[in-house]
Amino acid sequence: MRIQEPSVISPVIIPRAEHNISRSRISENALKVLYRLKTGGYESYLVGGGVRDLLLGREPKDFDVATNARPEEVHALFRNCRVIGRRFRLAHVQFGREIVEVATFRANRPVDDRDVHSNDVTGRLLRDNTYGTLEEDAFRRDFSVNALYYDIRDFSVRDYVGGLPDLKAGVLRLIGDPETRYREDPVRMLRAARFAAKLGFRIHPDTAAPIARLVPLLAGVPAARLFEEILKLFLYGFAQQAYQQLRQYGLFGHLFPRSHTVLNTEAQGFPHVFISRALANTDARVLEDKPVTPTFLFAALLWEPVRQQADTLAAQGTPAAEALRRAADEVVSEQIGQVALPRRFAAPMVEIYQMQARFLQREGKRPQRLLAHPRFRAAYDFMMLRAEAGEVDPELAAWWTRIQEAGHVEQPVTPMVGEARPAGRRRRSRRRRRHKVSQPA
Ligand code: ATP
Ligand code: MG
């Protein structure tokens, strides 16, 4: 595939005075790497999300560097450097918790014209470790806004692919022929949804058009890579938008097939409310710098299929708790196969599900035991979301909130021997109770 011969392309160069990237906004470590490469006699540029986000006035997640130095040469310049990757080798320069990724310019072309094995039958790129020039490096990147280079020599920005006008217009556009680029790497479809969600950008119609048709290509992507992408989609503060994008482009169904099927049979209603509450909750936690876990996220996204399957089993006569356990095992195992959800996240998910049945049991010592469970807090938060979505009796939710806050069960809920439950208490209007408990929220 050729978009245009890279050798004939001259970049648009935006001098320092005409853009807003200030060195004070680039991490000191990234600057160190850029300068040391430069002093070592190499070209070095900041590239990718770092440049894009700085131009947008956002704080970059991390800083990527592109250079004409080979990974071994980068390694020779930095003591704190590891060369990683088999398919394409990269240098990671480590500064405490920060890693600056240094990639040698690469080209999106076969080693030579006889190299017919670099793409598989679907067009997927199997080998892309051919080193190239800066121009070639720009053209092998995914979206035009991700292919802008900040030059440490004169602090200018170089644009080979029309990334700046796209950035100004808020448009995500794949470089080159979209279908070819998706075939080379189907994960680019998920990346389109992710950047659209994160940046609030519009996917250009030509870039969007082939997605629905090419979704099945995701089947050829290693499940572990899908898992990584799911985390990037849902755990960085824009989960609600990411979910909308994934649903809109038909990508959600590949990542969460069971959820997709059951959610499609219900146009609205509490499963939808539940998921949007769960994602809003995740986003709010990220915003407040609170920890978020794949366990809770996956538990929320898979709850509806688990709940429905448990109902089916219960209708066939399986006791409720057992039905929930079996449904959870079944749905979670399937999901593990689909996107390589690691067991350390899957096992606590099943616990969260099972504990949902235990919230109904308020007799005797059971609540106290549940309260002492190491997973209580997560299961409680999960139950509260179900209550918000209208799936759990608000009175039950309020009761658990009280004992959760007190840290112990204040009073037995079962009547003492000889003591009658206050007449009519259970029959009090549901509407009134609901009204009451919604006050503290
Ligand atoms: P962020 O780090 O904010 O999630 P990013 O754009 O930096 O976004 P990374 O995954 O860190 O994304 O990748 C860095 C850069 O590498 C991208 O901006 C893009 O230029 C290039 N890149 C990453 N993945 C691909 C891909 N699958 N195909 C082509 N280019 C890619
Ligand atoms: Mg990045």
Short mmCIF file of C-alpha atoms and ligand atoms in Angstrom, two decimals:
data_model
loop_
_atom_site.label_atom_id
_atom_site.label_comp_id
_atom_site.label_asym_id
_atom_site.label_seq_id
_atom_site.Cartn_x
_atom_site.Cartn_y
_atom_site.Cartn_z
CA MET A 1 0.00 0.00 0.00
CA ARG A 2 1.30 3.42 -0.91
CA ILE A 3 -0.41 6.64 0.06
CA GLN A 4 2.15 8.72 -1.71
CA GLU A 5 5.88 8.18 -2.06
CA PRO A 6 7.13 9.41 1.31
CA SER A 7 10.35 10.63 -0.24
CA VAL A 8 8.54 13.35 -2.17
CA ILE A 9 6.65 14.70 0.80
CA SER A 10 7.78 17.80 2.57
CA PRO A 11 6.24 18.43 5.95
CA VAL A 12 4.39 21.48 7.10
CA ILE A 13 6.65 22.96 9.77
CA ILE A 14 5.10 25.06 12.50
CA PRO A 15 7.72 27.17 14.26
CA ARG A 16 7.76 27.51 18.04
CA ALA A 17 6.15 30.93 17.95
CA GLU A 18 3.07 29.51 16.23
CA HIS A 19 2.14 26.65 18.53
CA ASN A 20 1.46 26.27 22.22
CA ILE A 21 3.84 23.46 23.22
CA SER A 22 6.03 24.71 26.02
CA ARG A 23 8.91 22.64 27.37
CA SER A 24 7.63 23.25 30.87
CA ARG A 25 4.69 20.94 30.04
CA ILE A 26 6.94 18.09 28.88
CA SER A 27 8.16 15.78 31.61
CA GLU A 28 11.75 16.39 32.68
CA ASN A 29 12.56 12.78 31.94
CA ALA A 30 11.23 12.94 28.40
CA LEU A 31 13.28 16.11 27.87
CA LYS A 32 16.38 14.35 29.21
CA VAL A 33 15.90 11.55 26.69
CA LEU A 34 15.31 13.96 23.80
CA TYR A 35 18.40 16.03 24.65
CA ARG A 36 20.71 13.10 25.25
CA LEU A 37 19.80 11.57 21.89
CA LYS A 38 20.40 14.91 20.26
CA THR A 39 23.81 15.34 21.91
CA GLY A 40 24.61 11.76 20.90
CA GLY A 41 24.25 12.87 17.30
CA TYR A 42 20.79 11.44 16.61
CA GLU A 43 17.50 12.96 15.58
CA SER A 44 14.91 12.90 18.34
CA TYR A 45 11.28 13.93 18.38
CA LEU A 46 8.41 13.80 20.77
CA VAL A 47 5.57 12.06 18.96
CA GLY A 48 2.14 10.47 19.34
CA GLY A 49 -0.29 11.16 22.14
CA GLY A 50 2.15 13.44 23.95
CA VAL A 51 2.31 15.99 21.12
CA ARG A 52 -1.39 15.62 20.33
CA ASP A 53 -2.46 16.20 23.93
CA LEU A 54 -0.08 19.12 24.50
CA LEU A 55 -1.39 20.84 21.37
CA LEU A 56 -4.91 20.32 22.72
CA GLY A 57 -3.91 21.77 26.08
CA ARG A 58 -4.43 18.42 27.80
CA GLU A 59 -2.07 16.60 30.09
CA PRO A 60 -0.42 13.71 28.25
CA LYS A 61 -0.68 10.21 29.72
CA ASP A 62 2.89 9.44 28.73
CA PHE A 63 5.62 10.64 26.40
CA ASP A 64 6.83 8.73 23.37
CA VAL A 65 10.02 9.55 21.55
CA ALA A 66 10.94 8.72 17.95
CA THR A 67 14.55 8.65 16.79
CA ASN A 68 16.86 7.43 14.05
CA ALA A 69 19.00 5.70 16.70
CA ARG A 70 18.64 1.91 16.73
CA PRO A 71 17.44 0.31 19.98
CA GLU A 72 21.00 -0.89 20.78
CA GLU A 73 22.29 2.64 20.25
CA VAL A 74 19.64 4.03 22.58
CA HIS A 75 20.62 1.36 25.07
CA ALA A 76 24.23 2.48 24.90
CA LEU A 77 23.24 6.04 25.80
CA PHE A 78 21.18 5.25 28.90
CA ARG A 79 22.04 3.11 31.88
CA ASN A 80 18.37 2.89 32.87
CA CYS A 81 17.30 1.42 29.54
CA ARG A 82 15.79 -1.91 28.52
CA VAL A 83 15.22 -3.10 24.99
CA ILE A 84 11.86 -4.84 24.81
CA GLY A 85 9.57 -6.46 22.25
CA ARG A 86 10.00 -9.24 19.78
CA ARG A 87 7.80 -8.16 16.89
CA PHE A 88 9.18 -4.67 17.03
CA ARG A 89 11.97 -3.73 19.33
CA LEU A 90 11.65 -0.63 21.46
CA ALA A 91 13.80 0.99 24.10
CA HIS A 92 12.23 1.76 27.46
CA VAL A 93 14.10 4.36 29.47
CA GLN A 94 13.02 4.07 33.07
CA PHE A 95 12.99 6.91 35.61
CA GLY A 96 11.41 5.66 38.81
CA ARG A 97 7.79 5.06 37.89
CA GLU A 98 7.97 6.90 34.60
CA ILE A 99 8.93 5.10 31.41
CA VAL A 100 9.83 7.03 28.28
CA GLU A 101 9.34 4.83 25.25
CA VAL A 102 11.89 5.36 22.51
CA ALA A 103 11.05 3.91 19.10
CA THR A 104 13.34 3.85 16.11
CA PHE A 105 11.72 5.26 12.92
CA ARG A 106 9.87 2.45 11.21
CA ALA A 107 8.46 1.98 7.75
CA ASN A 108 5.23 0.27 6.82
CA ARG A 109 6.66 -1.76 3.98
CA PRO A 110 7.92 -5.26 3.29
CA VAL A 111 11.66 -5.82 3.73
CA ASP A 112 11.82 -6.13 -0.05
CA ASP A 113 9.34 -6.76 -2.84
CA ARG A 114 9.78 -10.52 -2.59
CA ASP A 115 8.76 -10.47 1.06
CA VAL A 116 5.24 -11.72 0.51
CA HIS A 117 4.85 -13.04 4.04
CA SER A 118 4.66 -9.77 5.90
CA ASN A 119 0.85 -9.73 5.75
CA ASP A 120 -1.44 -12.67 6.51
CA VAL A 121 -4.46 -13.66 4.40
CA THR A 122 -6.67 -10.98 5.99
CA GLY A 123 -4.05 -8.30 5.40
CA ARG A 124 -2.81 -8.27 8.98
CA LEU A 125 0.70 -6.94 9.35
CA LEU A 126 2.85 -9.72 10.78
CA ARG A 127 6.18 -7.99 10.65
CA ASP A 128 6.66 -4.28 10.88
CA ASN A 129 10.11 -3.95 12.25
CA THR A 130 11.58 -2.48 9.11
CA TYR A 131 13.46 0.62 10.06
CA GLY A 132 12.70 3.67 8.00
CA THR A 133 12.99 7.39 7.67
CA LEU A 134 11.13 10.03 9.67
CA GLU A 135 8.67 10.48 6.78
CA GLU A 136 8.00 6.76 6.62
CA ASP A 137 7.56 6.69 10.36
CA ALA A 138 4.85 9.34 10.04
CA PHE A 139 2.95 7.35 7.42
CA ARG A 140 2.98 4.08 9.32
CA ARG A 141 1.20 5.67 12.30
CA ASP A 142 -2.54 5.27 12.74
CA PHE A 143 -4.37 8.62 12.88
CA SER A 144 -3.17 11.90 11.43
CA VAL A 145 -3.42 13.60 14.87
CA ASN A 146 -1.10 10.90 16.28
CA ALA A 147 1.60 11.56 13.69
CA LEU A 148 2.82 15.00 14.73
CA TYR A 149 6.49 15.42 15.66
CA TYR A 150 7.92 17.94 18.09
CA ASP A 151 11.51 18.62 17.11
CA ILE A 152 13.83 19.14 20.09
CA ARG A 153 16.38 20.97 17.93
CA ASP A 154 14.23 24.05 17.23
CA PHE A 155 10.97 23.26 19.11
CA SER A 156 8.97 23.25 15.89
CA VAL A 157 6.18 20.78 15.06
CA ARG A 158 6.32 18.74 11.86
CA ASP A 159 3.23 17.55 10.10
CA TYR A 160 3.50 15.15 7.14
CA VAL A 161 -0.08 13.92 7.07
CA GLY A 162 -2.46 16.82 7.69
CA GLY A 163 -2.64 16.13 11.39
CA LEU A 164 -2.83 19.77 12.46
CA PRO A 165 -5.91 20.72 10.45
CA ASP A 166 -7.57 17.51 11.72
CA LEU A 167 -6.62 18.38 15.28
CA LYS A 168 -8.14 21.83 14.90
CA ALA A 169 -11.31 20.38 13.40
CA GLY A 170 -11.57 17.63 16.03
CA VAL A 171 -11.40 14.89 13.43
CA LEU A 172 -9.91 11.41 13.64
CA ARG A 173 -8.69 10.28 10.27
CA LEU A 174 -6.71 7.17 9.50
CA ILE A 175 -3.63 7.80 7.42
CA GLY A 176 -3.94 6.07 4.05
CA ASP A 177 -6.69 3.72 2.90
CA PRO A 178 -8.84 2.97 5.97
CA GLU A 179 -9.73 -0.61 5.07
CA THR A 180 -6.11 -1.50 4.38
CA ARG A 181 -5.03 0.06 7.66
CA TYR A 182 -7.70 -1.83 9.64
CA ARG A 183 -6.72 -5.07 7.94
CA GLU A 184 -3.08 -4.51 8.86
CA ASP A 185 -4.08 -4.07 12.48
CA PRO A 186 -7.74 -4.48 13.49
CA VAL A 187 -7.04 -2.96 16.92
CA ARG A 188 -7.03 0.39 15.11
CA MET A 189 -10.86 0.11 15.09
CA LEU A 190 -10.83 0.06 18.89
CA ARG A 191 -8.31 2.86 18.95
CA ALA A 192 -10.64 4.97 16.78
CA ALA A 193 -13.43 4.47 19.31
CA ARG A 194 -11.03 5.20 22.18
CA PHE A 195 -9.64 8.44 20.83
CA ALA A 196 -13.10 9.62 19.74
CA ALA A 197 -14.28 9.03 23.31
CA LYS A 198 -11.24 10.45 25.03
CA LEU A 199 -10.83 13.57 22.91
CA GLY A 200 -14.49 14.11 22.02
CA PHE A 201 -13.44 13.93 18.35
CA ARG A 202 -15.55 12.90 15.39
CA ILE A 203 -14.39 9.90 13.39
CA HIS A 204 -14.09 11.01 9.78
CA PRO A 205 -16.81 9.32 7.67
CA ASP A 206 -14.23 7.53 5.48
CA THR A 207 -12.45 6.25 8.58
CA ALA A 208 -15.73 5.20 10.21
CA ALA A 209 -17.35 3.56 7.17
CA PRO A 210 -15.50 0.21 7.03
CA ILE A 211 -15.63 -0.49 10.78
CA ALA A 212 -19.01 -2.23 11.03
CA ARG A 213 -18.02 -4.57 8.18
CA LEU A 214 -14.53 -5.30 9.51
CA VAL A 215 -15.37 -5.94 13.18
CA PRO A 216 -14.99 -9.73 12.65
CA LEU A 217 -11.27 -9.17 11.99
CA LEU A 218 -10.87 -8.61 15.73
CA ALA A 219 -11.12 -12.38 16.05
CA GLY A 220 -7.55 -12.54 14.72
CA VAL A 221 -6.19 -10.29 17.47
CA PRO A 222 -4.53 -11.99 20.45
CA ALA A 223 -7.00 -11.98 23.36
CA ALA A 224 -4.41 -10.44 25.70
CA ARG A 225 -4.10 -7.40 23.45
CA LEU A 226 -7.89 -6.99 23.53
CA PHE A 227 -7.79 -7.05 27.31
CA GLU A 228 -5.20 -4.26 27.33
CA GLU A 229 -7.35 -2.22 24.98
CA ILE A 230 -10.44 -2.71 27.15
CA LEU A 231 -8.58 -1.29 30.12
CA LYS A 232 -7.49 1.72 28.07
CA LEU A 233 -11.07 2.22 26.92
CA PHE A 234 -12.75 1.94 30.30
CA LEU A 235 -10.34 2.85 33.08
CA TYR A 236 -9.11 6.31 32.11
CA GLY A 237 -12.07 8.52 32.92
CA PHE A 238 -14.07 8.38 29.66
CA ALA A 239 -15.74 4.99 30.01
CA GLN A 240 -19.24 6.28 29.31
CA GLN A 241 -18.23 7.83 26.01
CA ALA A 242 -16.13 4.78 25.12
CA TYR A 243 -19.11 2.53 25.70
CA GLN A 244 -21.27 4.73 23.44
CA GLN A 245 -18.65 4.66 20.70
CA LEU A 246 -18.15 0.91 20.93
CA ARG A 247 -21.90 0.31 20.73
CA GLN A 248 -22.35 2.78 17.90
CA TYR A 249 -19.72 1.13 15.71
CA GLY A 250 -20.68 -2.44 16.54
CA LEU A 251 -17.40 -3.11 18.36
CA PHE A 252 -18.88 -3.83 21.78
CA GLY A 253 -20.34 -7.12 20.58
CA HIS A 254 -16.91 -8.51 19.85
CA LEU A 255 -15.53 -7.63 23.26
CA PHE A 256 -18.57 -8.62 25.33
CA PRO A 257 -20.69 -10.93 23.15
CA ARG A 258 -23.03 -12.15 25.91
CA SER A 259 -23.70 -8.66 27.21
CA HIS A 260 -24.24 -7.39 23.70
CA THR A 261 -26.90 -10.01 22.99
CA VAL A 262 -28.90 -9.46 26.15
CA LEU A 263 -28.62 -5.67 25.99
CA ASN A 264 -29.92 -5.68 22.45
CA THR A 265 -33.07 -7.53 23.41
CA GLU A 266 -33.86 -4.67 25.79
CA ALA A 267 -33.88 -1.26 24.21
CA GLN A 268 -33.86 0.43 27.58
CA GLY A 269 -34.67 -0.43 31.15
CA PHE A 270 -32.52 -1.14 34.12
CA PRO A 271 -29.68 -3.12 32.48
CA HIS A 272 -28.89 -0.01 30.47
CA VAL A 273 -29.34 2.28 33.45
CA PHE A 274 -27.17 -0.07 35.48
CA ILE A 275 -24.28 -0.05 33.00
CA SER A 276 -24.36 3.69 32.56
CA ARG A 277 -24.39 4.20 36.34
CA ALA A 278 -21.50 1.77 36.74
CA LEU A 279 -19.47 3.53 34.07
CA ALA A 280 -20.32 6.98 35.44
CA ASN A 281 -19.18 5.74 38.82
CA THR A 282 -15.90 4.45 37.35
CA ASP A 283 -15.30 7.77 35.59
CA ALA A 284 -16.01 9.71 38.78
CA ARG A 285 -13.52 7.57 40.71
CA VAL A 286 -10.82 8.18 38.09
CA LEU A 287 -11.51 11.90 38.30
CA GLU A 288 -11.11 11.79 42.07
CA ASP A 289 -7.90 9.76 41.75
CA LYS A 290 -9.46 6.78 43.51
CA PRO A 291 -8.38 3.29 42.46
CA VAL A 292 -10.42 1.49 39.82
CA THR A 293 -10.22 -2.22 39.08
CA PRO A 294 -10.92 -4.40 36.08
CA THR A 295 -12.83 -6.67 38.49
CA PHE A 296 -15.58 -4.15 39.18
CA LEU A 297 -15.72 -2.99 35.57
CA PHE A 298 -16.09 -6.49 34.15
CA ALA A 299 -18.51 -7.43 36.92
CA ALA A 300 -20.74 -4.54 35.86
CA LEU A 301 -20.49 -5.18 32.13
CA LEU A 302 -21.32 -8.87 32.51
CA TRP A 303 -23.97 -8.59 35.19
CA GLU A 304 -27.01 -8.68 32.93
CA PRO A 305 -26.10 -11.97 31.20
CA VAL A 306 -25.22 -13.46 34.60
CA ARG A 307 -28.50 -12.28 36.11
CA GLN A 308 -30.57 -13.59 33.21
CA GLN A 309 -28.80 -16.93 33.17
CA ALA A 310 -29.25 -17.25 36.94
CA ASP A 311 -32.97 -16.53 36.50
CA THR A 312 -33.23 -19.20 33.84
CA LEU A 313 -31.50 -21.77 36.06
CA ALA A 314 -33.67 -20.76 39.03
CA ALA A 315 -36.81 -21.16 36.93
CA GLN A 316 -35.64 -24.70 36.20
CA GLY A 317 -35.51 -25.38 39.93
CA THR A 318 -31.90 -24.58 40.85
CA PRO A 319 -31.73 -22.89 44.29
CA ALA A 320 -31.06 -19.15 43.92
CA ALA A 321 -27.52 -19.02 45.33
CA GLU A 322 -26.45 -22.06 43.33
CA ALA A 323 -28.04 -20.63 40.17
CA LEU A 324 -26.09 -17.42 40.61
CA ARG A 325 -22.83 -19.27 41.16
CA ARG A 326 -23.29 -21.46 38.10
CA ALA A 327 -24.36 -18.54 35.91
CA ALA A 328 -21.39 -16.49 37.08
CA ASP A 329 -18.95 -19.33 36.38
CA GLU A 330 -20.36 -19.88 32.93
CA VAL A 331 -20.45 -16.26 31.80
CA VAL A 332 -17.09 -15.36 33.32
CA SER A 333 -15.35 -18.41 31.80
CA GLU A 334 -16.63 -17.48 28.38
CA GLN A 335 -15.41 -13.94 28.82
CA ILE A 336 -11.95 -15.13 29.89
CA GLY A 337 -11.67 -16.94 26.56
CA GLN A 338 -12.81 -13.90 24.60
CA VAL A 339 -10.47 -11.25 25.96
CA ALA A 340 -7.96 -13.02 28.24
CA LEU A 341 -9.36 -11.60 31.45
CA PRO A 342 -6.75 -12.71 33.99
CA ARG A 343 -7.89 -15.11 36.73
CA ARG A 344 -6.85 -12.71 39.46
CA PHE A 345 -9.65 -10.40 38.28
CA ALA A 346 -12.12 -13.12 37.33
CA ALA A 347 -12.15 -14.92 40.69
CA PRO A 348 -13.23 -11.88 42.76
CA MET A 349 -15.87 -11.10 40.14
CA VAL A 350 -17.57 -14.39 40.84
CA GLU A 351 -17.43 -13.56 44.55
CA ILE A 352 -19.10 -10.20 43.97
CA TYR A 353 -21.88 -11.94 42.07
CA GLN A 354 -22.38 -14.61 44.70
CA MET A 355 -22.55 -12.04 47.45
CA GLN A 356 -25.51 -10.39 45.71
CA ALA A 357 -27.65 -13.33 46.83
CA ARG A 358 -26.29 -13.06 50.37
CA PHE A 359 -27.49 -9.47 50.72
CA LEU A 360 -31.00 -10.86 50.86
CA GLN A 361 -30.21 -12.86 53.98
CA ARG A 362 -30.54 -10.61 56.97
CA GLU A 363 -31.23 -13.17 59.64
CA GLY A 364 -29.01 -14.05 62.57
CA LYS A 365 -25.25 -13.79 62.22
CA ARG A 366 -25.28 -13.83 58.43
CA PRO A 367 -25.06 -10.06 57.89
CA GLN A 368 -22.14 -9.81 60.30
CA ARG A 369 -20.32 -12.57 58.44
CA LEU A 370 -20.95 -10.88 55.12
CA LEU A 371 -19.70 -7.60 56.52
CA ALA A 372 -16.41 -9.30 57.46
CA HIS A 373 -15.90 -10.68 53.95
CA PRO A 374 -12.77 -9.18 52.32
CA ARG A 375 -14.80 -8.42 49.21
CA PHE A 376 -17.71 -6.88 51.09
CA ARG A 377 -17.08 -3.29 50.04
CA ALA A 378 -16.95 -4.09 46.33
CA ALA A 379 -20.03 -6.28 46.54
CA TYR A 380 -21.85 -3.59 48.52
CA ASP A 381 -20.94 -0.88 45.97
CA PHE A 382 -22.16 -3.22 43.26
CA MET A 383 -25.45 -3.81 45.07
CA MET A 384 -25.89 -0.04 45.51
CA LEU A 385 -25.56 0.44 41.76
CA ARG A 386 -28.21 -2.21 41.24
CA ALA A 387 -30.40 -0.32 43.68
CA GLU A 388 -29.82 2.95 41.83
CA ALA A 389 -30.85 1.24 38.63
CA GLY A 390 -34.07 0.09 40.29
CA GLU A 391 -33.14 -3.56 40.54
CA VAL A 392 -32.83 -3.84 44.33
CA ASP A 393 -35.38 -2.83 46.93
CA PRO A 394 -34.25 0.59 48.22
CA GLU A 395 -35.14 -0.46 51.74
CA LEU A 396 -32.66 -3.34 51.54
CA ALA A 397 -29.99 -1.05 50.13
CA ALA A 398 -30.58 1.50 52.89
CA TRP A 399 -30.36 -1.19 55.54
CA TRP A 400 -26.98 -2.35 54.27
CA THR A 401 -25.81 1.23 54.04
CA ARG A 402 -26.61 1.72 57.70
CA ILE A 403 -24.76 -1.35 58.88
CA GLN A 404 -21.94 -0.74 56.45
CA GLU A 405 -21.44 2.71 57.91
CA ALA A 406 -21.74 1.46 61.48
CA GLY A 407 -19.36 -1.40 60.72
CA HIS A 408 -21.58 -3.89 62.52
CA VAL A 409 -25.15 -5.03 62.70
CA GLU A 410 -26.87 -2.86 65.28
CA GLN A 411 -29.95 -4.92 65.88
CA PRO A 412 -31.22 -8.26 64.80
CA VAL A 413 -33.81 -7.98 62.09
CA THR A 414 -35.50 -11.21 63.00
CA PRO A 415 -38.05 -10.74 65.75
CA MET A 416 -37.06 -11.94 69.21
CA VAL A 417 -38.98 -14.84 70.58
CA GLY A 418 -42.37 -13.61 71.66
CA GLU A 419 -41.88 -10.27 70.03
CA ALA A 420 -44.06 -9.53 67.10
CA ARG A 421 -42.76 -7.67 64.10
CA PRO A 422 -44.44 -4.27 64.19
CA ALA A 423 -47.69 -4.67 62.36
CA GLY A 424 -47.78 -3.48 58.81
CA ARG A 425 -44.08 -2.62 58.73
CA ARG A 426 -43.37 -4.75 55.73
CA ARG A 427 -46.47 -3.57 53.98
CA ARG A 428 -45.68 0.07 54.17
CA SER A 429 -46.01 1.71 50.82
CA ARG A 430 -42.97 1.04 48.72
CA ARG A 431 -43.22 4.47 47.22
CA ARG A 432 -42.90 6.12 50.63
CA ARG A 433 -39.87 4.05 51.56
CA ARG A 434 -38.20 4.69 48.28
CA HIS A 435 -38.76 8.38 48.76
CA LYS A 436 -37.22 8.28 52.18
CA VAL A 437 -34.05 6.44 51.31
CA SER A 438 -33.34 8.55 48.29
CA GLN A 439 -32.82 11.57 50.54
CA PRO A 440 -29.28 10.94 51.83
CA ALA A 441 -27.96 10.08 48.36
P1 ATP B 1 -2.41 7.58 24.75
O1 ATP B 1 -1.02 7.25 25.22
O2 ATP B 1 -2.90 8.90 25.14
O3 ATP B 1 -3.37 6.50 25.00
P2 ATP B 1 -1.18 7.52 22.15
O4 ATP B 1 -1.62 8.13 20.85
O5 ATP B 1 0.11 7.99 22.73
O6 ATP B 1 -2.38 7.69 23.15
P3 ATP B 1 -0.01 4.92 22.24
O7 ATP B 1 -0.70 3.61 22.24
O8 ATP B 1 0.77 5.35 23.42
O9 ATP B 1 -1.15 5.98 21.90
O10 ATP B 1 0.91 4.93 20.94
C1 ATP B 1 1.82 5.98 20.66
C2 ATP B 1 1.80 6.30 19.18
O11 ATP B 1 2.22 5.16 18.42
C3 ATP B 1 0.43 6.67 18.62
O12 ATP B 1 0.14 8.02 18.81
C4 ATP B 1 0.60 6.31 17.16
O13 ATP B 1 1.32 7.30 16.47
C5 ATP B 1 1.47 5.07 17.22
N1 ATP B 1 0.65 3.82 17.27
C6 ATP B 1 0.28 3.17 18.38
N2 ATP B 1 -0.45 2.09 18.07
C7 ATP B 1 -0.53 2.06 16.73
C8 ATP B 1 -1.14 1.18 15.79
N3 ATP B 1 -1.83 0.12 16.19
N4 ATP B 1 -0.99 1.46 14.48
C9 ATP B 1 -0.28 2.53 14.07
N5 ATP B 1 0.29 3.38 14.89
C10 ATP B 1 0.19 3.17 16.21
MG MG B 2 1.13 7.28 24.46
#
